[in-house]
PDB file of C-alpha atoms in Angstrom:
ATOM      1  CA  UNK A1300     255.397  28.141 -13.866  1.00 78.00           C
ATOM      2  CA  UNK A1301     256.874  31.600 -13.304  1.00 87.00           C
ATOM      3  CA  UNK A1302     260.629  32.149 -13.106  1.00 89.00           C
ATOM      4  CA  UNK A1303     260.177  34.213  -9.936  1.00 95.00           C
ATOM      5  CA  UNK A1304     258.227  32.644  -7.072  1.00 96.00           C
ATOM      6  CA  UNK A1305     255.655  34.536  -5.024  1.00 97.00           C
ATOM      7  CA  UNK A1306     253.042  33.313  -2.551  1.00 97.00           C
ATOM      8  CA  UNK A1307     249.639  33.287  -4.258  1.00 96.00           C
ATOM      9  CA  UNK A1308     247.942  35.190  -1.472  1.00 97.00           C
ATOM     10  CA  UNK A1309     248.525  37.452   1.508  1.00 98.00           C
ATOM     11  CA  UNK A1310     246.198  39.274   3.854  1.00 97.00           C
ATOM     12  CA  UNK A1311     246.072  41.764   6.669  1.00 96.00           C
ATOM     13  CA  UNK A1312     243.773  44.055   8.563  1.00 97.00           C
ATOM     14  CA  UNK A1313     243.731  47.836   8.217  1.00 97.00           C
ATOM     15  CA  UNK A1314     246.754  49.387   9.877  1.00 97.00           C
ATOM     16  CA  UNK A1315     248.806  46.204   9.829  1.00 97.00           C
ATOM     17  CA  UNK A1316     252.113  45.635   8.084  1.00 97.00           C
ATOM     18  CA  UNK A1317     252.239  42.915   5.454  1.00 98.00           C
ATOM     19  CA  UNK A1318     255.160  41.509   3.521  1.00 98.00           C
ATOM     20  CA  UNK A1319     255.179  39.795   0.143  1.00 98.00           C
ATOM     21  CA  UNK A1320     258.183  37.693  -0.851  1.00 98.00           C
ATOM     22  CA  UNK A1321     259.735  37.026  -4.237  1.00 98.00           C
ATOM     23  CA  UNK A1322     262.293  34.287  -4.763  1.00 97.00           C
ATOM     24  CA  UNK A1323     264.560  33.924  -7.759  1.00 96.00           C
ATOM     25  CA  UNK A1324     268.048  32.816  -8.690  1.00 95.00           C
ATOM     26  CA  UNK A1325     271.540  34.124  -9.283  1.00 94.00           C
ATOM     27  CA  UNK A1326     270.733  34.971 -12.909  1.00 93.00           C
ATOM     28  CA  UNK A1327     267.856  37.297 -12.069  1.00 94.00           C
ATOM     29  CA  UNK A1328     267.334  38.680  -8.554  1.00 96.00           C
ATOM     30  CA  UNK A1329     270.848  37.698  -7.508  1.00 95.00           C
ATOM     31  CA  UNK A1330     272.478  39.947 -10.079  1.00 94.00           C
ATOM     32  CA  UNK A1331     269.877  42.547 -11.104  1.00 94.00           C
ATOM     33  CA  UNK A1332     267.413  45.029  -9.693  1.00 95.00           C
ATOM     34  CA  UNK A1333     263.953  43.966  -8.527  1.00 97.00           C
ATOM     35  CA  UNK A1334     260.826  45.888  -9.428  1.00 97.00           C
ATOM     36  CA  UNK A1335     257.333  45.678  -7.946  1.00 98.00           C
ATOM     37  CA  UNK A1336     254.014  46.390  -9.658  1.00 98.00           C
ATOM     38  CA  UNK A1337     250.563  46.881  -8.209  1.00 97.00           C
ATOM     39  CA  UNK A1338     247.546  45.864 -10.268  1.00 96.00           C
ATOM     40  CA  UNK A1339     244.207  47.029  -8.955  1.00 95.00           C
ATOM     41  CA  UNK A1340     241.192  45.016 -10.137  1.00 89.00           C
ATOM     42  CA  UNK A1341     240.436  45.623 -13.798  1.00 88.00           C
ATOM     43  CA  UNK A1342     243.286  48.063 -14.335  1.00 91.00           C
ATOM     44  CA  UNK A1343     246.782  48.122 -15.811  1.00 92.00           C
ATOM     45  CA  UNK A1344     249.770  47.474 -13.524  1.00 94.00           C
ATOM     46  CA  UNK A1345     251.516  50.391 -11.842  1.00 95.00           C
ATOM     47  CA  UNK A1346     255.162  50.539 -10.769  1.00 96.00           C
ATOM     48  CA  UNK A1347     255.408  50.970  -6.982  1.00 97.00           C
ATOM     49  CA  UNK A1348     259.052  50.025  -6.293  1.00 97.00           C
ATOM     50  CA  UNK A1349     262.051  50.294  -8.624  1.00 94.00           C
ATOM     51  CA  UNK A1350     265.707  49.414  -8.207  1.00 95.00           C
ATOM     52  CA  UNK A1351     264.971  47.145  -5.220  1.00 96.00           C
ATOM     53  CA  UNK A1352     263.859  49.826  -2.786  1.00 97.00           C
ATOM     54  CA  UNK A1353     263.144  53.112  -4.552  1.00 96.00           C
ATOM     55  CA  UNK A1354     259.667  54.599  -4.685  1.00 97.00           C
ATOM     56  CA  UNK A1355     258.516  56.432  -7.812  1.00 94.00           C
ATOM     57  CA  UNK A1356     257.063  59.850  -7.164  1.00 93.00           C
ATOM     58  CA  UNK A1357     253.503  59.640  -5.930  1.00 94.00           C
ATOM     59  CA  UNK A1358     253.855  56.246  -4.270  1.00 96.00           C
ATOM     60  CA  UNK A1359     253.194  56.507  -0.522  1.00 96.00           C
ATOM     61  CA  UNK A1360     256.096  55.851   1.835  1.00 96.00           C
ATOM     62  CA  UNK A1361     254.000  53.038   3.318  1.00 97.00           C
ATOM     63  CA  UNK A1362     255.444  50.964   0.464  1.00 98.00           C
ATOM     64  CA  UNK A1363     259.012  49.733   0.812  1.00 98.00           C
ATOM     65  CA  UNK A1364     261.198  47.152  -0.885  1.00 98.00           C
ATOM     66  CA  UNK A1365     264.256  45.161   0.032  1.00 97.00           C
ATOM     67  CA  UNK A1366     266.537  42.579  -1.504  1.00 98.00           C
ATOM     68  CA  UNK A1367     268.922  40.023  -0.077  1.00 97.00           C
ATOM     69  CA  UNK A1368     270.772  37.510  -2.207  1.00 97.00           C
ATOM     70  CA  UNK A1369     268.297  35.851  -4.554  1.00 97.00           C
ATOM     71  CA  UNK A1370     265.166  37.008  -2.727  1.00 98.00           C
ATOM     72  CA  UNK A1371     263.261  40.248  -2.427  1.00 98.00           C
ATOM     73  CA  UNK A1372     260.345  41.554  -0.423  1.00 98.00           C
ATOM     74  CA  UNK A1373     257.676  44.208  -0.680  1.00 98.00           C
ATOM     75  CA  UNK A1374     256.357  45.580   2.582  1.00 98.00           C
ATOM     76  CA  UNK A1375     253.222  47.642   3.016  1.00 98.00           C
ATOM     77  CA  UNK A1376     252.732  49.295   6.375  1.00 97.00           C
ATOM     78  CA  UNK A1377     249.621  51.004   7.683  1.00 97.00           C
ATOM     79  CA  UNK A1378     247.529  48.788   5.427  1.00 97.00           C
ATOM     80  CA  UNK A1379     244.541  50.463   3.793  1.00 97.00           C
ATOM     81  CA  UNK A1380     241.564  49.053   1.910  1.00 96.00           C
ATOM     82  CA  UNK A1381     242.769  50.640  -1.326  1.00 95.00           C
ATOM     83  CA  UNK A1382     245.919  48.519  -1.136  1.00 97.00           C
ATOM     84  CA  UNK A1383     243.870  45.441  -1.997  1.00 97.00           C
ATOM     85  CA  UNK A1384     245.343  44.381  -5.330  1.00 97.00           C
ATOM     86  CA  UNK A1385     247.598  41.906  -7.079  1.00 97.00           C
ATOM     87  CA  UNK A1386     251.321  42.527  -6.647  1.00 98.00           C
ATOM     88  CA  UNK A1387     254.008  41.298  -9.038  1.00 98.00           C
ATOM     89  CA  UNK A1388     257.776  41.261  -8.738  1.00 98.00           C
ATOM     90  CA  UNK A1389     259.936  41.500 -11.840  1.00 96.00           C
ATOM     91  CA  UNK A1390     263.611  41.314 -12.725  1.00 95.00           C
ATOM     92  CA  UNK A1391     265.961  41.026 -15.669  1.00 93.00           C
ATOM     93  CA  UNK A1392     267.276  37.509 -16.211  1.00 92.00           C
ATOM     94  CA  UNK A1393     270.796  37.222 -17.632  1.00 90.00           C
ATOM     95  CA  UNK A1394     270.285  33.643 -18.789  1.00 84.00           C
ATOM     96  CA  UNK A1395     267.231  34.161 -20.962  1.00 74.00           C
ATOM     97  CA  UNK A1396     266.918  35.581 -24.463  1.00 66.00           C
ATOM     98  CA  UNK A1397     263.605  37.067 -23.465  1.00 69.00           C
ATOM     99  CA  UNK A1398     265.081  38.852 -20.502  1.00 86.00           C
ATOM    100  CA  UNK A1399     262.304  40.279 -18.359  1.00 91.00           C
ATOM    101  CA  UNK A1400     260.656  37.838 -15.954  1.00 93.00           C
ATOM    102  CA  UNK A1401     257.752  38.244 -13.563  1.00 95.00           C
ATOM    103  CA  UNK A1402     256.582  36.473 -10.470  1.00 96.00           C
ATOM    104  CA  UNK A1403     253.248  34.712 -10.532  1.00 95.00           C
ATOM    105  CA  UNK A1404     251.630  37.459  -8.508  1.00 97.00           C
ATOM    106  CA  UNK A1405     250.311  37.753  -4.962  1.00 98.00           C
ATOM    107  CA  UNK A1406     246.706  38.689  -4.285  1.00 97.00           C
ATOM    108  CA  UNK A1407     246.605  40.958  -1.244  1.00 97.00           C
ATOM    109  CA  UNK A1408     243.331  40.985   0.654  1.00 97.00           C
ATOM    110  CA  UNK A1409     242.567  43.636   3.247  1.00 96.00           C
ATOM    111  CA  UNK A1410     240.285  41.974   5.766  1.00 92.00           C
TER     112      UNK A1410
ATOM    113  CA  UNK B 169     250.069  63.432 -20.233  1.00 93.00           C
ATOM    114  CA  UNK B 170     251.458  60.057 -21.279  1.00 94.00           C
ATOM    115  CA  UNK B 171     248.955  57.977 -23.223  1.00 96.00           C
ATOM    116  CA  UNK B 172     249.199  54.507 -24.740  1.00 97.00           C
ATOM    117  CA  UNK B 173     246.223  53.311 -26.758  1.00 97.00           C
ATOM    118  CA  UNK B 174     246.272  49.685 -27.878  1.00 97.00           C
ATOM    119  CA  UNK B 175     244.089  48.408 -30.696  1.00 97.00           C
ATOM    120  CA  UNK B 176     243.766  45.429 -33.007  1.00 97.00           C
ATOM    121  CA  UNK B 177     242.670  42.768 -30.562  1.00 97.00           C
ATOM    122  CA  UNK B 178     239.794  40.421 -31.248  1.00 97.00           C
ATOM    123  CA  UNK B 179     238.774  36.850 -31.929  1.00 97.00           C
ATOM    124  CA  UNK B 180     241.005  34.802 -34.222  1.00 97.00           C
ATOM    125  CA  UNK B 181     241.094  31.114 -35.095  1.00 97.00           C
ATOM    126  CA  UNK B 182     244.028  28.897 -34.125  1.00 97.00           C
ATOM    127  CA  UNK B 183     246.760  29.227 -36.706  1.00 97.00           C
ATOM    128  CA  UNK B 184     245.603  32.698 -37.659  1.00 98.00           C
ATOM    129  CA  UNK B 185     247.310  36.075 -37.538  1.00 98.00           C
ATOM    130  CA  UNK B 186     246.643  39.425 -35.922  1.00 98.00           C
ATOM    131  CA  UNK B 187     248.470  42.748 -35.701  1.00 98.00           C
ATOM    132  CA  UNK B 188     248.288  44.841 -32.570  1.00 98.00           C
ATOM    133  CA  UNK B 189     249.006  48.566 -32.590  1.00 98.00           C
ATOM    134  CA  UNK B 190     249.833  50.960 -29.789  1.00 98.00           C
ATOM    135  CA  UNK B 191     249.485  54.686 -30.430  1.00 98.00           C
ATOM    136  CA  UNK B 192     251.706  56.678 -28.078  1.00 97.00           C
ATOM    137  CA  UNK B 193     251.521  60.331 -27.073  1.00 97.00           C
ATOM    138  CA  UNK B 194     252.693  62.676 -24.355  1.00 96.00           C
ATOM    139  CA  UNK B 195     256.374  61.719 -24.462  1.00 96.00           C
ATOM    140  CA  UNK B 196     259.289  61.572 -26.899  1.00 97.00           C
ATOM    141  CA  UNK B 197     258.496  58.188 -28.393  1.00 97.00           C
ATOM    142  CA  UNK B 198     261.839  57.497 -30.181  1.00 97.00           C
ATOM    143  CA  UNK B 199     263.724  58.023 -26.910  1.00 96.00           C
ATOM    144  CA  UNK B 200     262.157  55.081 -25.146  1.00 96.00           C
ATOM    145  CA  UNK B 201     262.320  51.323 -25.512  1.00 96.00           C
ATOM    146  CA  UNK B 202     258.903  49.703 -25.568  1.00 97.00           C
ATOM    147  CA  UNK B 203     257.530  46.332 -24.533  1.00 96.00           C
ATOM    148  CA  UNK B 204     254.508  44.114 -24.954  1.00 97.00           C
ATOM    149  CA  UNK B 205     253.345  42.207 -21.885  1.00 96.00           C
ATOM    150  CA  UNK B 206     250.388  39.842 -21.784  1.00 96.00           C
ATOM    151  CA  UNK B 207     248.063  38.523 -19.126  1.00 95.00           C
ATOM    152  CA  UNK B 208     245.980  35.422 -19.729  1.00 95.00           C
ATOM    153  CA  UNK B 209     242.508  35.475 -18.137  1.00 92.00           C
ATOM    154  CA  UNK B 210     242.876  35.162 -14.371  1.00 90.00           C
ATOM    155  CA  UNK B 211     246.629  34.648 -14.660  1.00 91.00           C
ATOM    156  CA  UNK B 212     249.812  36.578 -14.040  1.00 92.00           C
ATOM    157  CA  UNK B 213     251.930  38.831 -16.225  1.00 93.00           C
ATOM    158  CA  UNK B 214     254.206  37.520 -18.971  1.00 94.00           C
ATOM    159  CA  UNK B 215     256.705  39.726 -20.799  1.00 94.00           C
ATOM    160  CA  UNK B 216     256.351  38.998 -24.524  1.00 95.00           C
ATOM    161  CA  UNK B 217     258.679  41.258 -26.487  1.00 95.00           C
ATOM    162  CA  UNK B 218     260.734  44.429 -26.354  1.00 95.00           C
ATOM    163  CA  UNK B 219     262.282  46.863 -28.816  1.00 96.00           C
ATOM    164  CA  UNK B 220     264.853  49.627 -28.424  1.00 95.00           C
ATOM    165  CA  UNK B 221     264.004  53.279 -29.040  1.00 95.00           C
ATOM    166  CA  UNK B 222     265.558  53.458 -32.513  1.00 95.00           C
ATOM    167  CA  UNK B 223     264.091  50.028 -33.311  1.00 94.00           C
ATOM    168  CA  UNK B 224     267.349  48.289 -34.108  1.00 93.00           C
ATOM    169  CA  UNK B 225     267.259  45.759 -31.260  1.00 93.00           C
ATOM    170  CA  UNK B 226     264.420  43.365 -30.557  1.00 94.00           C
ATOM    171  CA  UNK B 227     263.855  40.694 -27.923  1.00 93.00           C
ATOM    172  CA  UNK B 228     261.321  37.905 -27.536  1.00 93.00           C
ATOM    173  CA  UNK B 229     260.137  35.451 -24.917  1.00 92.00           C
ATOM    174  CA  UNK B 230     260.823  31.865 -25.939  1.00 91.00           C
ATOM    175  CA  UNK B 231     257.068  31.213 -25.978  1.00 93.00           C
ATOM    176  CA  UNK B 232     256.554  33.550 -28.948  1.00 96.00           C
ATOM    177  CA  UNK B 233     259.908  33.521 -30.708  1.00 95.00           C
ATOM    178  CA  UNK B 234     259.519  32.809 -34.414  1.00 96.00           C
ATOM    179  CA  UNK B 235     255.785  33.561 -34.339  1.00 98.00           C
ATOM    180  CA  UNK B 236     255.583  37.183 -33.161  1.00 98.00           C
ATOM    181  CA  UNK B 237     257.371  40.242 -34.543  1.00 98.00           C
ATOM    182  CA  UNK B 238     257.688  43.546 -32.731  1.00 98.00           C
ATOM    183  CA  UNK B 239     258.279  46.754 -34.663  1.00 98.00           C
ATOM    184  CA  UNK B 240     257.799  50.490 -34.347  1.00 98.00           C
ATOM    185  CA  UNK B 241     257.257  53.493 -36.586  1.00 98.00           C
ATOM    186  CA  UNK B 242     258.840  56.443 -34.841  1.00 97.00           C
ATOM    187  CA  UNK B 243     257.428  58.846 -37.430  1.00 97.00           C
ATOM    188  CA  UNK B 244     253.927  57.775 -36.378  1.00 98.00           C
ATOM    189  CA  UNK B 245     254.652  57.238 -32.652  1.00 98.00           C
ATOM    190  CA  UNK B 246     253.258  53.744 -32.987  1.00 98.00           C
ATOM    191  CA  UNK B 247     254.344  50.339 -31.696  1.00 98.00           C
ATOM    192  CA  UNK B 248     253.249  47.104 -33.358  1.00 98.00           C
ATOM    193  CA  UNK B 249     253.078  43.412 -32.580  1.00 98.00           C
ATOM    194  CA  UNK B 250     252.532  41.101 -35.543  1.00 98.00           C
ATOM    195  CA  UNK B 251     251.285  37.762 -34.255  1.00 98.00           C
ATOM    196  CA  UNK B 252     251.086  34.654 -36.437  1.00 98.00           C
ATOM    197  CA  UNK B 253     250.517  30.916 -35.947  1.00 98.00           C
ATOM    198  CA  UNK B 254     248.349  31.838 -32.998  1.00 98.00           C
ATOM    199  CA  UNK B 255     247.514  29.225 -30.382  1.00 98.00           C
ATOM    200  CA  UNK B 256     244.850  28.969 -27.708  1.00 97.00           C
ATOM    201  CA  UNK B 257     247.511  29.689 -25.085  1.00 96.00           C
ATOM    202  CA  UNK B 258     248.134  33.101 -26.683  1.00 98.00           C
ATOM    203  CA  UNK B 259     244.701  34.208 -25.458  1.00 98.00           C
ATOM    204  CA  UNK B 260     245.347  37.174 -23.186  1.00 97.00           C
ATOM    205  CA  UNK B 261     245.096  40.897 -22.658  1.00 97.00           C
ATOM    206  CA  UNK B 262     248.118  42.427 -24.374  1.00 98.00           C
ATOM    207  CA  UNK B 263     249.561  45.538 -22.744  1.00 97.00           C
ATOM    208  CA  UNK B 264     251.769  48.051 -24.494  1.00 97.00           C
ATOM    209  CA  UNK B 265     254.334  49.507 -22.094  1.00 97.00           C
ATOM    210  CA  UNK B 266     257.103  52.095 -21.887  1.00 97.00           C
ATOM    211  CA  UNK B 267     260.551  51.108 -20.656  1.00 95.00           C
ATOM    212  CA  UNK B 268     262.503  53.640 -18.620  1.00 92.00           C
ATOM    213  CA  UNK B 269     265.328  54.080 -21.110  1.00 90.00           C
ATOM    214  CA  UNK B 270     266.209  53.980 -24.781  1.00 91.00           C
ATOM    215  CA  UNK B 271     267.585  50.454 -24.702  1.00 88.00           C
ATOM    216  CA  UNK B 272     266.221  47.121 -23.523  1.00 84.00           C
ATOM    217  CA  UNK B 273     268.591  46.735 -20.560  1.00 85.00           C
ATOM    218  CA  UNK B 274     268.363  45.715 -16.892  1.00 80.00           C
ATOM    219  CA  UNK B 275     268.230  49.300 -15.653  1.00 79.00           C
ATOM    220  CA  UNK B 276     265.292  50.192 -17.910  1.00 86.00           C
ATOM    221  CA  UNK B 277     262.243  48.459 -16.498  1.00 91.00           C
ATOM    222  CA  UNK B 278     258.665  48.868 -17.614  1.00 94.00           C
ATOM    223  CA  UNK B 279     257.545  52.130 -16.097  1.00 93.00           C
ATOM    224  CA  UNK B 280     254.143  52.858 -17.622  1.00 94.00           C
ATOM    225  CA  UNK B 281     251.423  50.610 -19.061  1.00 96.00           C
ATOM    226  CA  UNK B 282     248.518  51.054 -21.440  1.00 95.00           C
ATOM    227  CA  UNK B 283     245.088  49.640 -20.674  1.00 95.00           C
ATOM    228  CA  UNK B 284     245.476  46.613 -22.917  1.00 96.00           C
ATOM    229  CA  UNK B 285     243.653  44.902 -25.762  1.00 97.00           C
ATOM    230  CA  UNK B 286     242.125  41.429 -25.566  1.00 97.00           C
ATOM    231  CA  UNK B 287     243.184  38.718 -28.002  1.00 98.00           C
ATOM    232  CA  UNK B 288     241.113  35.535 -28.031  1.00 98.00           C
ATOM    233  CA  UNK B 289     242.317  32.532 -29.991  1.00 98.00           C
ATOM    234  CA  UNK B 290     239.486  30.074 -30.439  1.00 96.00           C
ATOM    235  CA  UNK B 291     237.646  28.145 -33.114  1.00 95.00           C
TER     236      UNK B 291
END
């Protein structure tokens, strides 16, 4: 059971806009930044959104993030086949001694 | 170019021990906190442990506290994870990762990951 809650799956067709949600609590998302990672099959995760809505250099502007209260979302517009991957949200949790927590991951399928 | 090369994974019996290493290059190793994150087969990511750049502060997930020890040798640009009293549920790919800052703090997330090393705990 992950501290942050994500839907296990999401899907869309090429060109569509999809959104992946991440739900937490006041001790994590409610009081700290949210980060999003993309994990392509068989590879290491890659940071695609930091500090709720900032894109690292090299990440396409099709990727965007938002946060409201104790929830966050990752949106991917203009969906492409290479976006098919697992996506994880992460945040610092003030109430835990092992402070970084992840969501359970969302498998994005491009139909 | 930033490189993280994990090693030391393998098959170990329940109750056994294993030490993972992560050789870092391409960045100023002592200036960055580091983390270990694991991923059980077909499962999600779980943060395991973190250590500050100088090595003076360490953090552990409750699931490994008292069994795992994180350390670093800044003279060798190497991160370690000593794992003992291993259990079947510790079976996972273990990733070495760079935090975006010298301390383990909320504003210093994991920014870059190695390719991982597989640890299998089984009799």
